Amino acid sequence: IVGGNVATVESHPWIAAIFWHSKSEEKVFRCGGSLISSCWVLTAAHCFPDGSHTKNHRYSVFLGKNFLNESDPIAEQKFRVEEIIIHEGFDQSKGDFNNDIGKKKTGLPRVSRRYDVVEAVNIFGEILCSPAEAEGQRWEPEHTCEISGYGIEKNGLWYMSRSLREARVNIIADDVCRQVYYENMISDNMLCAGSPDWSQDSCKGDSGGPLACQVDNRFFLFGVISWGDGCAKEGHPGVYTRVSNYDAWISEKTQTVSAASA
Ligand code: 4AZ
């Protein structure tokens, strides 16, 4: 996150941190994610390059993490990953990040190290609502939303943020984003958001994390942090996967898999 503030998991209780484990058990931070139900974390497909989504045992998911590289025995929970589902239409070879959406099932009953959780609800008992639940409420251009993550704080830095950070960005009208900012690179599956003075943005390492918008006192997951030309660059807003286009896909995948494994 560029230009935002330090945040705590109390105000972003659905934020997930996804790690990859090397063969030598080194733990490498990979991406952000959002807890969207008791067993599922939604993230970006491009977080799993080269078919690495089939190696689910190589990943772990943390909830409740305030500091990326420090463990917090009180707030954080660690989960194994049971399965990673990538959208069928995601084609990284084309480089356009269309359908940049994937889901991970966190391995539930077996997981919790410190808590006797039966459900992987985070300790706050809160999840992000899907846009489908917004009951006809559509986001409007200029609606202010929040992004959060552990990504780099400035373009070009090689190290992630030490702590969770948040920033505020406004939804940008589709035609403006398409015609003014990113000529024809924005598909219907994407939406753009930026801060009016271009000072706040998502950045490398924030991918997969939430663009969450508040409607009537509830937060809805409107976007998955996906890509952009640089970070906090004037005229180059962040681009997000438009989650509302995937409501059917999300419920199909979560239902099928849980039925199959029941
Ligand atoms: C990235 O590399 C990335 N400014 C994420 C978000 C944005 C740019 C790059 C948007 O993961």
mmCIF file of C-alpha atoms and ligand atoms in Angstrom:
data_model
loop_
_atom_site.group_PDB
_atom_site.id
_atom_site.type_symbol
_atom_site.label_atom_id
_atom_site.label_comp_id
_atom_site.label_asym_id
_atom_site.label_seq_id
_atom_site.Cartn_x
_atom_site.Cartn_y
_atom_site.Cartn_z
ATOM 1 C CA ILE A 1 0.000 0.000 0.000
ATOM 2 C CA VAL A 2 1.401 3.391 -1.020
ATOM 3 C CA GLY A 3 0.416 6.547 0.818
ATOM 4 C CA GLY A 4 -1.883 4.962 3.376
ATOM 5 C CA ASN A 5 -1.725 4.360 7.093
ATOM 6 C CA VAL A 6 -0.760 1.556 9.402
ATOM 7 C CA ALA A 7 -3.868 -0.504 10.076
ATOM 8 C CA THR A 8 -4.865 -3.275 12.431
ATOM 9 C CA VAL A 9 -6.678 -6.503 11.749
ATOM 10 C CA GLU A 10 -9.439 -5.327 14.062
ATOM 11 C CA SER A 11 -10.517 -2.914 11.347
ATOM 12 C CA HIS A 12 -9.783 -5.360 8.487
ATOM 13 C CA PRO A 13 -10.782 -8.636 10.099
ATOM 14 C CA TRP A 14 -11.131 -10.439 6.741
ATOM 15 C CA ILE A 15 -7.610 -9.748 5.548
ATOM 16 C CA ALA A 16 -5.594 -12.880 4.724
ATOM 17 C CA ALA A 17 -1.838 -13.256 4.170
ATOM 18 C CA ILE A 18 -0.821 -16.062 1.827
ATOM 19 C CA PHE A 19 2.624 -17.616 2.170
ATOM 20 C CA TRP A 20 4.512 -20.043 -0.006
ATOM 21 C CA HIS A 21 6.897 -22.547 1.548
ATOM 22 C CA SER A 22 10.090 -23.471 -0.208
ATOM 23 C CA LYS A 23 11.482 -27.009 -0.079
ATOM 24 C CA SER A 24 13.804 -25.845 2.699
ATOM 25 C CA GLU A 25 10.725 -24.680 4.635
ATOM 26 C CA GLU A 26 11.495 -21.041 4.123
ATOM 27 C CA LYS A 27 8.258 -19.079 4.350
ATOM 28 C CA VAL A 28 7.841 -16.479 1.622
ATOM 29 C CA PHE A 29 4.989 -13.983 1.571
ATOM 30 C CA ARG A 30 3.102 -14.289 -1.690
ATOM 31 C CA CYS A 31 -0.186 -12.357 -1.720
ATOM 32 C CA GLY A 32 -3.095 -10.892 0.149
ATOM 33 C CA GLY A 33 -6.577 -12.362 0.224
ATOM 34 C CA SER A 34 -10.048 -11.879 1.693
ATOM 35 C CA LEU A 35 -12.001 -14.235 3.883
ATOM 36 C CA ILE A 36 -15.379 -14.529 2.114
ATOM 37 C CA SER A 37 -16.903 -17.403 4.072
ATOM 38 C CA SER A 38 -15.909 -19.695 6.857
ATOM 39 C CA CYS A 39 -13.755 -21.886 4.620
ATOM 40 C CA TRP A 40 -12.845 -19.734 1.673
ATOM 41 C CA VAL A 41 -10.323 -17.034 0.979
ATOM 42 C CA LEU A 42 -10.605 -15.153 -2.300
ATOM 43 C CA THR A 43 -7.394 -13.962 -3.914
ATOM 44 C CA ALA A 44 -5.906 -13.276 -7.358
ATOM 45 C CA ALA A 45 -5.186 -16.069 -9.835
ATOM 46 C CA HIS A 46 -1.821 -14.589 -10.758
ATOM 47 C CA CYS A 47 -0.615 -15.325 -7.209
ATOM 48 C CA PHE A 48 -0.101 -18.920 -8.399
ATOM 49 C CA PRO A 49 2.228 -18.771 -11.383
ATOM 50 C CA ASP A 50 3.095 -21.735 -13.574
ATOM 51 C CA GLY A 51 0.466 -24.120 -12.297
ATOM 52 C CA SER A 52 1.659 -23.831 -8.709
ATOM 53 C CA HIS A 53 -1.963 -23.881 -7.553
ATOM 54 C CA THR A 54 -1.854 -27.676 -7.732
ATOM 55 C CA LYS A 55 0.767 -27.692 -5.001
ATOM 56 C CA ASN A 56 -1.622 -26.554 -2.300
ATOM 57 C CA HIS A 57 0.480 -28.144 0.459
ATOM 58 C CA ARG A 58 3.132 -25.575 -0.327
ATOM 59 C CA TYR A 59 0.902 -22.722 0.822
ATOM 60 C CA SER A 60 -0.416 -21.483 4.123
ATOM 61 C CA VAL A 61 -2.930 -18.786 4.950
ATOM 62 C CA PHE A 62 -2.874 -16.524 7.970
ATOM 63 C CA LEU A 63 -5.744 -14.528 9.368
ATOM 64 C CA GLY A 64 -5.355 -11.876 12.021
ATOM 65 C CA LYS A 65 -1.838 -10.832 11.083
ATOM 66 C CA ASN A 66 -0.840 -7.319 12.081
ATOM 67 C CA PHE A 67 2.862 -7.783 11.340
ATOM 68 C CA LEU A 68 3.989 -9.736 8.320
ATOM 69 C CA ASN A 69 7.114 -11.337 9.748
ATOM 70 C CA GLU A 70 6.285 -11.506 13.419
ATOM 71 C CA SER A 71 3.998 -14.071 14.890
ATOM 72 C CA ASP A 72 1.225 -12.924 17.122
ATOM 73 C CA PRO A 73 -0.028 -15.780 19.251
ATOM 74 C CA ILE A 74 -3.092 -13.857 20.364
ATOM 75 C CA ALA A 75 -4.539 -12.514 17.142
ATOM 76 C CA GLU A 76 -3.259 -14.696 14.337
ATOM 77 C CA GLN A 77 -4.442 -18.038 13.058
ATOM 78 C CA LYS A 78 -2.644 -20.237 10.579
ATOM 79 C CA PHE A 79 -4.413 -22.496 8.114
ATOM 80 C CA ARG A 80 -3.361 -25.211 5.754
ATOM 81 C CA VAL A 81 -4.692 -24.980 2.214
ATOM 82 C CA GLU A 82 -6.909 -27.798 1.116
ATOM 83 C CA GLU A 83 -7.467 -26.754 -2.461
ATOM 84 C CA ILE A 84 -6.804 -23.868 -4.805
ATOM 85 C CA ILE A 85 -9.281 -23.138 -7.584
ATOM 86 C CA ILE A 86 -8.274 -20.885 -10.456
ATOM 87 C CA HIS A 87 -10.840 -19.376 -12.797
ATOM 88 C CA GLU A 88 -11.055 -21.347 -16.051
ATOM 89 C CA GLY A 89 -10.775 -18.150 -18.067
ATOM 90 C CA PHE A 90 -7.557 -16.944 -16.504
ATOM 91 C CA ASP A 91 -4.813 -16.949 -19.100
ATOM 92 C CA GLN A 92 -1.586 -15.541 -17.842
ATOM 93 C CA SER A 93 0.150 -16.141 -21.155
ATOM 94 C CA LYS A 94 -1.917 -13.349 -22.668
ATOM 95 C CA GLY A 95 -0.654 -11.022 -19.996
ATOM 96 C CA ASP A 96 -3.929 -9.169 -19.674
ATOM 97 C CA PHE A 97 -4.972 -10.482 -16.270
ATOM 98 C CA ASN A 98 -8.524 -11.065 -17.418
ATOM 99 C CA ASN A 99 -10.356 -13.279 -14.909
ATOM 100 C CA ASP A 100 -7.634 -12.687 -12.354
ATOM 101 C CA ILE A 101 -9.493 -14.480 -9.635
ATOM 102 C CA GLY A 102 -8.896 -17.629 -7.657
ATOM 103 C CA LYS A 103 -10.160 -19.135 -4.464
ATOM 104 C CA LYS A 104 -8.438 -21.110 -1.821
ATOM 105 C CA LYS A 105 -10.085 -23.451 0.573
ATOM 106 C CA THR A 106 -8.386 -23.274 3.893
ATOM 107 C CA GLY A 107 -8.018 -26.640 5.498
ATOM 108 C CA LEU A 108 -10.423 -26.364 8.298
ATOM 109 C CA PRO A 109 -11.052 -28.725 11.093
ATOM 110 C CA ARG A 110 -7.455 -29.831 11.075
ATOM 111 C CA VAL A 111 -5.815 -26.510 11.017
ATOM 112 C CA SER A 112 -5.853 -24.332 13.938
ATOM 113 C CA ARG A 113 -2.719 -24.465 15.934
ATOM 114 C CA ARG A 114 -3.820 -22.507 18.918
ATOM 115 C CA TYR A 115 -7.559 -22.340 18.756
ATOM 116 C CA ASP A 116 -9.994 -25.113 18.854
ATOM 117 C CA VAL A 117 -11.885 -23.722 15.921
ATOM 118 C CA VAL A 118 -14.374 -25.838 14.154
ATOM 119 C CA GLU A 119 -15.078 -23.135 11.658
ATOM 120 C CA ALA A 120 -12.400 -20.972 10.184
ATOM 121 C CA VAL A 121 -14.167 -17.801 11.022
ATOM 122 C CA ASN A 122 -11.582 -15.341 12.104
ATOM 123 C CA ILE A 123 -11.477 -14.404 15.720
ATOM 124 C CA PHE A 124 -13.714 -11.454 15.047
ATOM 125 C CA GLY A 125 -16.388 -13.605 13.478
ATOM 126 C CA GLU A 126 -16.504 -11.290 10.523
ATOM 127 C CA ILE A 127 -16.285 -11.948 6.834
ATOM 128 C CA LEU A 128 -16.591 -9.761 3.777
ATOM 129 C CA CYS A 129 -19.987 -9.802 2.153
ATOM 130 C CA SER A 130 -20.122 -10.582 -1.539
ATOM 131 C CA PRO A 131 -21.482 -7.890 -3.828
ATOM 132 C CA ALA A 132 -24.395 -10.213 -4.563
ATOM 133 C CA GLU A 133 -25.611 -9.523 -1.067
ATOM 134 C CA ALA A 134 -25.622 -5.809 -1.584
ATOM 135 C CA GLU A 135 -29.280 -6.131 -2.553
ATOM 136 C CA GLY A 136 -29.278 -4.121 -5.707
ATOM 137 C CA GLN A 137 -26.889 -1.555 -4.305
ATOM 138 C CA ARG A 138 -24.405 -0.857 -7.021
ATOM 139 C CA TRP A 139 -21.177 0.926 -6.424
ATOM 140 C CA GLU A 140 -21.184 4.335 -7.998
ATOM 141 C CA PRO A 141 -18.223 6.119 -9.492
ATOM 142 C CA GLU A 142 -16.637 8.309 -6.827
ATOM 143 C CA HIS A 143 -17.709 5.941 -4.081
ATOM 144 C CA THR A 144 -14.806 5.843 -1.634
ATOM 145 C CA CYS A 145 -13.580 2.358 -0.769
ATOM 146 C CA GLU A 146 -10.669 0.956 1.169
ATOM 147 C CA ILE A 147 -7.774 -1.239 0.190
ATOM 148 C CA SER A 148 -5.511 -3.062 2.597
ATOM 149 C CA GLY A 149 -2.425 -5.214 2.450
ATOM 150 C CA TYR A 150 1.190 -5.917 3.304
ATOM 151 C CA GLY A 151 2.642 -4.793 -0.031
ATOM 152 C CA ILE A 152 5.464 -2.357 -0.680
ATOM 153 C CA GLU A 153 5.080 1.239 0.469
ATOM 154 C CA LYS A 154 6.781 2.843 -2.518
ATOM 155 C CA ASN A 155 7.413 1.921 -6.118
ATOM 156 C CA GLY A 156 10.734 0.147 -6.455
ATOM 157 C CA LEU A 157 11.206 -1.004 -2.882
ATOM 158 C CA TRP A 158 12.205 -4.665 -2.651
ATOM 159 C CA TYR A 159 10.793 -5.313 0.810
ATOM 160 C CA MET A 160 7.199 -5.644 1.909
ATOM 161 C CA SER A 161 5.562 -3.503 4.556
ATOM 162 C CA ARG A 162 6.304 -4.550 8.115
ATOM 163 C CA SER A 163 2.699 -4.102 9.122
ATOM 164 C CA LEU A 164 -0.746 -4.212 7.614
ATOM 165 C CA ARG A 165 -1.610 -0.929 5.918
ATOM 166 C CA GLU A 166 -4.775 0.621 4.509
ATOM 167 C CA ALA A 167 -5.622 3.375 2.050
ATOM 168 C CA ARG A 168 -8.701 4.987 0.573
ATOM 169 C CA VAL A 169 -9.423 5.056 -3.135
ATOM 170 C CA ASN A 170 -12.383 6.152 -5.231
ATOM 171 C CA ILE A 171 -14.063 4.004 -7.856
ATOM 172 C CA ILE A 172 -13.444 5.452 -11.323
ATOM 173 C CA ALA A 173 -16.127 5.284 -14.019
ATOM 174 C CA ASP A 174 -15.442 2.505 -16.533
ATOM 175 C CA ASP A 175 -15.468 4.680 -19.631
ATOM 176 C CA VAL A 176 -13.091 7.180 -18.017
ATOM 177 C CA CYS A 177 -10.682 4.441 -17.014
ATOM 178 C CA ARG A 178 -10.839 2.860 -20.450
ATOM 179 C CA GLN A 179 -10.533 5.991 -22.511
ATOM 180 C CA VAL A 180 -8.452 8.284 -20.362
ATOM 181 C CA TYR A 181 -6.178 6.090 -18.257
ATOM 182 C CA TYR A 182 -5.687 2.659 -19.833
ATOM 183 C CA GLU A 183 -6.545 2.633 -23.498
ATOM 184 C CA ASN A 184 -8.508 -0.547 -24.128
ATOM 185 C CA MET A 185 -6.697 -2.597 -21.536
ATOM 186 C CA ILE A 186 -9.681 -2.705 -19.195
ATOM 187 C CA SER A 187 -12.083 -5.595 -19.739
ATOM 188 C CA ASP A 188 -15.577 -5.819 -18.286
ATOM 189 C CA ASN A 189 -14.081 -7.995 -15.580
ATOM 190 C CA MET A 190 -11.998 -5.157 -14.210
ATOM 191 C CA LEU A 191 -12.643 -1.923 -12.408
ATOM 192 C CA CYS A 192 -10.362 0.988 -11.668
ATOM 193 C CA ALA A 193 -9.897 2.937 -8.469
ATOM 194 C CA GLY A 194 -7.544 5.687 -7.432
ATOM 195 C CA SER A 195 -7.198 8.514 -4.970
ATOM 196 C CA PRO A 196 -8.044 11.987 -6.317
ATOM 197 C CA ASP A 197 -4.489 13.280 -5.809
ATOM 198 C CA TRP A 198 -2.950 9.930 -6.890
ATOM 199 C CA SER A 199 -1.122 9.654 -3.561
ATOM 200 C CA GLN A 200 -2.732 6.415 -2.373
ATOM 201 C CA ASP A 201 -2.713 3.110 -4.220
ATOM 202 C CA SER A 202 -2.206 -0.607 -3.958
ATOM 203 C CA CYS A 203 1.199 -1.928 -4.983
ATOM 204 C CA LYS A 204 3.356 -5.029 -5.373
ATOM 205 C CA GLY A 205 2.504 -7.537 -2.651
ATOM 206 C CA ASP A 206 -1.025 -6.251 -2.163
ATOM 207 C CA SER A 207 -2.311 -8.399 -5.032
ATOM 208 C CA GLY A 208 -5.146 -10.697 -4.104
ATOM 209 C CA GLY A 209 -6.258 -8.454 -1.254
ATOM 210 C CA PRO A 210 -9.533 -6.596 -0.897
ATOM 211 C CA LEU A 211 -11.030 -3.452 -2.355
ATOM 212 C CA ALA A 212 -13.838 -3.188 0.173
ATOM 213 C CA CYS A 213 -16.693 -0.722 -0.057
ATOM 214 C CA GLN A 214 -19.053 0.183 2.708
ATOM 215 C CA VAL A 215 -22.767 0.191 1.964
ATOM 216 C CA ASP A 216 -25.209 0.753 4.814
ATOM 217 C CA ASN A 217 -22.639 0.023 7.491
ATOM 218 C CA ARG A 218 -21.487 -3.262 5.973
ATOM 219 C CA PHE A 219 -18.376 -3.900 3.942
ATOM 220 C CA PHE A 220 -18.629 -5.594 0.576
ATOM 221 C CA LEU A 221 -15.830 -7.070 -1.461
ATOM 222 C CA PHE A 222 -16.012 -5.196 -4.754
ATOM 223 C CA GLY A 223 -12.545 -5.799 -6.064
ATOM 224 C CA VAL A 224 -9.509 -8.035 -5.848
ATOM 225 C CA ILE A 225 -6.246 -6.111 -6.097
ATOM 226 C CA SER A 226 -4.876 -7.145 -9.483
ATOM 227 C CA TRP A 227 -2.573 -4.850 -11.449
ATOM 228 C CA GLY A 228 -1.694 -1.353 -12.530
ATOM 229 C CA ASP A 229 1.007 0.632 -14.269
ATOM 230 C CA GLY A 230 3.276 1.323 -11.328
ATOM 231 C CA CYS A 231 1.860 2.528 -8.037
ATOM 232 C CA ALA A 232 0.420 5.887 -7.024
ATOM 233 C CA LYS A 233 1.421 7.245 -10.430
ATOM 234 C CA GLU A 234 -0.585 10.154 -11.728
ATOM 235 C CA GLY A 235 -3.023 8.994 -14.388
ATOM 236 C CA HIS A 236 -2.424 5.305 -13.640
ATOM 237 C CA PRO A 237 -5.066 4.042 -11.218
ATOM 238 C CA GLY A 238 -5.048 0.596 -9.672
ATOM 239 C CA VAL A 239 -6.963 -2.110 -11.531
ATOM 240 C CA TYR A 240 -9.136 -4.583 -9.649
ATOM 241 C CA THR A 241 -10.965 -7.778 -10.553
ATOM 242 C CA ARG A 242 -14.673 -6.938 -10.611
ATOM 243 C CA VAL A 243 -15.922 -9.427 -8.033
ATOM 244 C CA SER A 244 -19.618 -8.923 -8.842
ATOM 245 C CA ASN A 245 -19.006 -10.597 -12.210
ATOM 246 C CA TYR A 246 -17.957 -13.728 -10.361
ATOM 247 C CA ASP A 247 -20.786 -14.156 -7.873
ATOM 248 C CA ALA A 248 -22.143 -17.192 -9.724
ATOM 249 C CA TRP A 249 -18.676 -18.678 -10.183
ATOM 250 C CA ILE A 250 -17.882 -18.205 -6.517
ATOM 251 C CA SER A 251 -21.042 -19.837 -5.253
ATOM 252 C CA GLU A 252 -20.764 -22.654 -7.789
ATOM 253 C CA LYS A 253 -17.187 -23.459 -6.817
ATOM 254 C CA THR A 254 -17.692 -23.226 -3.105
ATOM 255 C CA GLN A 255 -20.838 -25.330 -3.138
ATOM 256 C CA THR A 256 -19.573 -28.045 -5.485
ATOM 257 C CA VAL A 257 -16.379 -28.553 -3.625
ATOM 258 C CA SER A 258 -17.855 -28.606 -0.170
ATOM 259 C CA ALA A 259 -20.543 -31.041 -1.305
ATOM 260 C CA ALA A 260 -17.936 -33.290 -2.893
ATOM 261 C CA SER A 261 -15.754 -33.349 0.165
ATOM 262 C CA ALA A 262 -18.609 -33.769 2.632
HETATM 263 C C1 4AZ B 1 1.509 -5.851 -8.207
HETATM 264 O O1 4AZ B 1 2.575 -5.891 -8.806
HETATM 265 C C2 4AZ B 1 0.662 -4.630 -8.320
HETATM 266 N N1 4AZ B 1 -1.072 0.057 -8.358
HETATM 267 C C3 4AZ B 1 -0.511 -4.554 -7.592
HETATM 268 C C4 4AZ B 1 -1.292 -3.400 -7.683
HETATM 269 C C5 4AZ B 1 -0.905 -2.363 -8.512
HETATM 270 C C6 4AZ B 1 0.272 -2.442 -9.223
HETATM 271 C C7 4AZ B 1 1.052 -3.586 -9.129
HETATM 272 C C8 4AZ B 1 -1.777 -1.153 -8.594
HETATM 273 O O2 4AZ B 1 1.132 -6.792 -7.529
#
